[in-house]
Short mmCIF file of C-alpha atoms in Angstrom, two decimals:
data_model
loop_
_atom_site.label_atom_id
_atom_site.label_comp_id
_atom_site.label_asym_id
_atom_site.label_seq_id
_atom_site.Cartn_x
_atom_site.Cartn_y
_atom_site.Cartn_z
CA UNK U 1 -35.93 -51.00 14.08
CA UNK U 2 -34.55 -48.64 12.57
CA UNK U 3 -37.21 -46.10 12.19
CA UNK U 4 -37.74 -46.20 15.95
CA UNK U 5 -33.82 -45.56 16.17
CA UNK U 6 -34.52 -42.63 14.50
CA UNK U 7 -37.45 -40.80 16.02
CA UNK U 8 -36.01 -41.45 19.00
CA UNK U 9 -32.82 -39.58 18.01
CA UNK U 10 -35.63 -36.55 16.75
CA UNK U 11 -36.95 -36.69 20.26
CA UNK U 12 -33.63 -36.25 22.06
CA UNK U 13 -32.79 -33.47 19.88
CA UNK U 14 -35.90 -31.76 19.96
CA UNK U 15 -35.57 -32.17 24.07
CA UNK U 16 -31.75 -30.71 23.28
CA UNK U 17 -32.89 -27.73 21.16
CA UNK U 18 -36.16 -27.27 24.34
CA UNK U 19 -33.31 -26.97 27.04
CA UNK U 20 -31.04 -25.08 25.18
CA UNK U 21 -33.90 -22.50 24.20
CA UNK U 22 -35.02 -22.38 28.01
CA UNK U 23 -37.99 -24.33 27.77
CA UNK U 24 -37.60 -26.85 30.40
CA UNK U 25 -36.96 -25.66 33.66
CA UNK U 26 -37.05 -21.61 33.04
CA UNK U 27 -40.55 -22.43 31.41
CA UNK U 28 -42.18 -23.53 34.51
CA UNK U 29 -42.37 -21.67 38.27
CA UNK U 30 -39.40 -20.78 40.42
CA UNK U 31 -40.85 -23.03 43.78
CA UNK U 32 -40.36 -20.72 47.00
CA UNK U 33 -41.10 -21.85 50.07
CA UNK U 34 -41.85 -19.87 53.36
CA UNK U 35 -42.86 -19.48 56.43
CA UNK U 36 -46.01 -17.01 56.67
CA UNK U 37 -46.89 -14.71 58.48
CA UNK U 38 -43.76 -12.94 59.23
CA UNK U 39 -44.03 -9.25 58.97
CA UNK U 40 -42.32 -7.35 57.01
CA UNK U 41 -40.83 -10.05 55.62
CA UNK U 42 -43.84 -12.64 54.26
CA UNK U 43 -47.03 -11.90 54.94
CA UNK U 44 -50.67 -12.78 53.24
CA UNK U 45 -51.77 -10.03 50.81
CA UNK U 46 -54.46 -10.78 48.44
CA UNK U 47 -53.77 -7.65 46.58
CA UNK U 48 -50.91 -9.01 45.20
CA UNK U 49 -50.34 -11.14 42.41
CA UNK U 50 -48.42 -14.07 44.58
CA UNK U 51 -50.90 -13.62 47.24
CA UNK U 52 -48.24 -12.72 49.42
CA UNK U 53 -45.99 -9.26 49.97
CA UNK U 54 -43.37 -8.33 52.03
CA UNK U 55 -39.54 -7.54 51.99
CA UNK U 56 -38.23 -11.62 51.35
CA UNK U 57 -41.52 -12.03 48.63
CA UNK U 58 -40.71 -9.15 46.78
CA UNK U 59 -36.59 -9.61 46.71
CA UNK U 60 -37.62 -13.05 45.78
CA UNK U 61 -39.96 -11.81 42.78
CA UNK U 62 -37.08 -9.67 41.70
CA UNK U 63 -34.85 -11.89 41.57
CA UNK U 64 -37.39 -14.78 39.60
CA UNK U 65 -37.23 -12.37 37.41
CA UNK U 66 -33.49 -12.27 36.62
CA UNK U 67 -33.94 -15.36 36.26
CA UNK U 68 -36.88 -15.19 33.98
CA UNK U 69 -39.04 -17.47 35.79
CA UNK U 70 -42.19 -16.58 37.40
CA UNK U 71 -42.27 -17.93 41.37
CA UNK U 72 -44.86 -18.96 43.03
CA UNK U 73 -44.74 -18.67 47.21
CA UNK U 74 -45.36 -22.41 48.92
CA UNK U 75 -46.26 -22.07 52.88
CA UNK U 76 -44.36 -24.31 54.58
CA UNK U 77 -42.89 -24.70 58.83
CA UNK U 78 -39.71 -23.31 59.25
CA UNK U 79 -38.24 -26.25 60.67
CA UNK U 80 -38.40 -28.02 57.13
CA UNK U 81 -36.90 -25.18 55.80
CA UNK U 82 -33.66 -25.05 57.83
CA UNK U 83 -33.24 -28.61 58.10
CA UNK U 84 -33.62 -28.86 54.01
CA UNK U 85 -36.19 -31.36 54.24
CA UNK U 86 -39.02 -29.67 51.98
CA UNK U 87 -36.31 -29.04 49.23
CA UNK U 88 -35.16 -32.56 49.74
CA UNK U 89 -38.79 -33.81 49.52
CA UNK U 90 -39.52 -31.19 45.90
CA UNK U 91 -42.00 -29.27 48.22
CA UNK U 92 -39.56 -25.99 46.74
CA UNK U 93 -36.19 -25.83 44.53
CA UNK U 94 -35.17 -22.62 47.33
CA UNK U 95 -36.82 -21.21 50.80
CA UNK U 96 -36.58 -17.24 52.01
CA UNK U 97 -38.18 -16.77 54.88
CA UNK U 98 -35.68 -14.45 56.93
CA UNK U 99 -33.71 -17.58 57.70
CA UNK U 100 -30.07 -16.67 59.43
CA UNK U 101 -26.97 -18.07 58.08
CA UNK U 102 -25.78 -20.66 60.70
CA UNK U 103 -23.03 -23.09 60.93
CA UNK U 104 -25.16 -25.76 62.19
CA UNK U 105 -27.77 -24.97 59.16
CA UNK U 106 -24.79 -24.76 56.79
CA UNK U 107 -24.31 -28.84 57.58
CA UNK U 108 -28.06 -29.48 55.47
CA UNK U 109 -28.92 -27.15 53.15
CA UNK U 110 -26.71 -24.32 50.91
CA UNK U 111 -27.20 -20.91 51.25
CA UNK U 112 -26.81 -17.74 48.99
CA UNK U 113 -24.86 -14.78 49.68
CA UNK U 114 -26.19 -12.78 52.55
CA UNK U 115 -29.18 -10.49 51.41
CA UNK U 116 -29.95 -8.70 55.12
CA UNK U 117 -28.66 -8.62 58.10
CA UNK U 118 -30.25 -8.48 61.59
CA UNK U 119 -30.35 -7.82 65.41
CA UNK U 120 -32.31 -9.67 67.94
CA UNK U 121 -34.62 -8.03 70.33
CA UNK U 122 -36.68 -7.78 73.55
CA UNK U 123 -40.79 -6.91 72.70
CA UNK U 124 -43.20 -6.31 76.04
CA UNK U 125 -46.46 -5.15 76.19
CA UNK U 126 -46.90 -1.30 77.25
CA UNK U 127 -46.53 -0.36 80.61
CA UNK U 128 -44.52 -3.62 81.21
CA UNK U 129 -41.87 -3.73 83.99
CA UNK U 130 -39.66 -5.79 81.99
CA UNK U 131 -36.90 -3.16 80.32
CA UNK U 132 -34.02 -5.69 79.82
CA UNK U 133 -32.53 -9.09 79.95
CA UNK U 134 -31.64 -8.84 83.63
CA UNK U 135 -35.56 -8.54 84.58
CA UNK U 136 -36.27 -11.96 82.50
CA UNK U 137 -35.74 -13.56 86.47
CA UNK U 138 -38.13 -16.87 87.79
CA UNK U 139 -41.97 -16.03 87.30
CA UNK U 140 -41.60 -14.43 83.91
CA UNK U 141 -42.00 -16.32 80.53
CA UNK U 142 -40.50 -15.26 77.82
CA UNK U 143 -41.87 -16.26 74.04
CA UNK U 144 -39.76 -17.17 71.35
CA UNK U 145 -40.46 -19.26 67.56
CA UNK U 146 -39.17 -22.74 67.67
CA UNK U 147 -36.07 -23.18 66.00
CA UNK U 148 -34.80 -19.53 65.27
CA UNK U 149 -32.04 -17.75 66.23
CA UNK U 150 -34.30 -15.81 68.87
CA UNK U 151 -34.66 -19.07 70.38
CA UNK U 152 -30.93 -19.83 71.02
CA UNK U 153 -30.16 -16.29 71.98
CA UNK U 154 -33.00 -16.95 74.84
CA UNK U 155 -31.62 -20.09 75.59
CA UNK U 156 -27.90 -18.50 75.84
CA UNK U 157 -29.01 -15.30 77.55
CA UNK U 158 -31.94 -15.68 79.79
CA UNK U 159 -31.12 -15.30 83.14
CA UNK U 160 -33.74 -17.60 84.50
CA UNK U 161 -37.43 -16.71 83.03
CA UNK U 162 -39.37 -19.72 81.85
CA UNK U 163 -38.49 -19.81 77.72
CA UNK U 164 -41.58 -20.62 75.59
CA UNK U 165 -41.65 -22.07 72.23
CA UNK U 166 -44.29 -21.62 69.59
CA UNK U 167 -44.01 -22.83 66.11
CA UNK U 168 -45.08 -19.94 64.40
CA UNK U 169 -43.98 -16.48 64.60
CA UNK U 170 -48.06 -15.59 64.56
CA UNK U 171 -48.61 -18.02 67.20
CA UNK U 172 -45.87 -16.11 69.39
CA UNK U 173 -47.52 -12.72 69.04
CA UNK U 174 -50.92 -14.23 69.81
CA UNK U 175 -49.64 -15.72 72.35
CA UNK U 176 -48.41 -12.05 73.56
CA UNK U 177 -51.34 -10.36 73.05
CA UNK U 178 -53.50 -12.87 75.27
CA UNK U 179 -50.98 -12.26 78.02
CA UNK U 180 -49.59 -15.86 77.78
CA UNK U 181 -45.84 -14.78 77.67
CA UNK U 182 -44.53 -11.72 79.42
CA UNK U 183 -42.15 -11.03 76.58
CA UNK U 184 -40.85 -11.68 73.48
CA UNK U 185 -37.34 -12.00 71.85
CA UNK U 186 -37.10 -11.94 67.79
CA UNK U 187 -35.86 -10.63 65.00
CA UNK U 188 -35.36 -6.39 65.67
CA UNK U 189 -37.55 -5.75 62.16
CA UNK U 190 -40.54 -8.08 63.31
CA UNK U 191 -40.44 -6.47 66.37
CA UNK U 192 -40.22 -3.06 65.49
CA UNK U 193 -43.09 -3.62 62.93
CA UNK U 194 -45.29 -5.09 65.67
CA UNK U 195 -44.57 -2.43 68.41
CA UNK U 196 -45.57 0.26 65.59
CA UNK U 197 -49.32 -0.82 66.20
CA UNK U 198 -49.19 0.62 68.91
CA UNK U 199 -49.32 -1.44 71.99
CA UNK U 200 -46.20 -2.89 72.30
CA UNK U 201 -42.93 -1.65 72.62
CA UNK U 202 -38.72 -2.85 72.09
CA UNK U 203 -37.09 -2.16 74.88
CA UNK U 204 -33.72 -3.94 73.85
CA UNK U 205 -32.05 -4.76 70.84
CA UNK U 206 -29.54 -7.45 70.65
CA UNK U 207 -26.25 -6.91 67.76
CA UNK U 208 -25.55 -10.05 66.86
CA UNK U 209 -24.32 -10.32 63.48
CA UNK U 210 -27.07 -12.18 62.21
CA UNK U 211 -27.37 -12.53 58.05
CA UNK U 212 -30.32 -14.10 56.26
CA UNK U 213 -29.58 -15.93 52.95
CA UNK U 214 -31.85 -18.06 50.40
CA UNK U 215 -31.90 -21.85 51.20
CA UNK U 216 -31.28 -24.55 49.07
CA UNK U 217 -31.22 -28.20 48.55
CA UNK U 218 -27.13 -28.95 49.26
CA UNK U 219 -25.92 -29.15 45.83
CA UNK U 220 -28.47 -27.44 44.00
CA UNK U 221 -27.87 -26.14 40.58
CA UNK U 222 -29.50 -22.62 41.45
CA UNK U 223 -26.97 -21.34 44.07
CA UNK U 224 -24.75 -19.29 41.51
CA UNK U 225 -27.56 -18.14 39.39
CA UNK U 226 -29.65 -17.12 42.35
CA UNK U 227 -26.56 -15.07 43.58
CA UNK U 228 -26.21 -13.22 40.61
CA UNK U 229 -29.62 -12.39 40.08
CA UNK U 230 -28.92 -10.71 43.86
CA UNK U 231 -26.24 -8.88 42.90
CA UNK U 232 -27.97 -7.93 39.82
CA UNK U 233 -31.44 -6.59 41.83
CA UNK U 234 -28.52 -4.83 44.23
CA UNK U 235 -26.77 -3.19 41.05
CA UNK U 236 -30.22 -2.09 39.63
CA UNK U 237 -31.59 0.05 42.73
CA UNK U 238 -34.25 -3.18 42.94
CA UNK U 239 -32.90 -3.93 46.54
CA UNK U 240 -32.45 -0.29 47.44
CA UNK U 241 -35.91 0.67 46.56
CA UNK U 242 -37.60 -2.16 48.41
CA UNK U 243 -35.51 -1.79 51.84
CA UNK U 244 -36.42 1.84 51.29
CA UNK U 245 -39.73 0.47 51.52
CA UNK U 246 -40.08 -2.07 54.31
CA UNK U 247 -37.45 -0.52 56.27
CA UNK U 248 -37.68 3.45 55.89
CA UNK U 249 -35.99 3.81 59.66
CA UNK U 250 -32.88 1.47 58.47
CA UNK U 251 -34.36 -1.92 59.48
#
């Protein structure tokens, strides 16, 4: 009896001396989840060593990094990222996925400090007759991503044009492409990268006051370290260099 008293004291210790030393939790991946594709922010790249790129995957790397654990990107719907769920369920300890800071998101999950901030925006196919909110009238449709903030600005500002929902932010530009909305309201920096293909174009931007932040679990452990591996990336000329990057114009 004794005996087993006493390995089992070695084995808590040794588990003691393993946490102190970091090699629990910052042995094993940082879990991100996101929803892809939503360029410039997330977006497949096999190129790159996550297998994703873009403005949120790269902050994200950076700040892993600070952290010194390597992440690794899970896809997931951005509804179970704002309502906490795949945090809740382990799917991901944090989500980035150009999620706003809202007061009704605030009520399920915690969120960093803000890391970008962001207009909303009106996207129409060239040689559209649609210019501005007052021509969204009865006849047109308008295209937004279920449950983002482009969505309630429709749904607050849209004089009378049918609103469409799609779940994905690909979907929705499909979906504008094959001519199944007449227009699209989003994010300003998704639209602006989409109308710089060429054959689309933003005819309205939107100030709003928007900020995104990092997601977590309500209570999670990671909010304070996460935040000062942010300010750390913003000290460092990390943050600069990738805005500089994804957003030469200013975002």
């Amino acid at each position: 009896m004794r005996t087993r008293v006493r390995a089992a004291a070695s084995v808590a210790a040794l588990a003691l001396v393993l946490v102190a030393c970091g090699g629990d939790e910052a042995a094993g991946p940082l879990t991100v989840c996101s929803d892809i594709p939503y360029p410039p922010f997330e977006f497949e790249d096999p190129d790159a060593a996550l297998g994703y790129s873009g403005f949120d995957i790269e902050l994200i790397a950076a700040i892993g990094e600070e952290l010194g654990r390597e992440v690794e990107i899970v896809v997931t719907g951005f509804d179970a990222l704002t309502s906490g769920t795949a945090m809740a369920a382990g799917t991901c300890e944090l989500a980035i996925s150009a999620m706003t800071i809202t007061a009704e998101r605030d009520e399920q999950i915690d969120f960093s400090d803000p890391y970008y901030e962001a207009d909303q925006s009106l996207l129409v196919p060239n040689g559209s007759m649609i210019s501005s909110l007052a021509d969204l009238v009865d006849g047109v449709v308008v295209g937004v991503q279920t449950g983002t903030t482009g969505e309630l600005y429709a749904n607050e500002n849209v004089p009378g044009a049918e609103i469409r929902a799609f779940e994905g932010g690909g979907d929705l530009l499909t979906a504008l492409a094959a001519g199944q909305v007449d227009a699209v309201i989003q994010d300003l920096p998704v639209n602006v990268e989409e109308a710089a293909k060429g054959a689309t174009t933003v005819v309205e931007t939107y100030p709003t006051g928007e900020f995104y932040g990092i997601a977590f679990e309500e209570g999670s452990d990671l909010v304070g370290p996460v935040n000062e591996a942010l300010a750390a990336v913003r000290a460092d000329g990390t943050y600069d260099a990738l805005f500089q990057k994804y957003f030469p114009t200013g975002g």
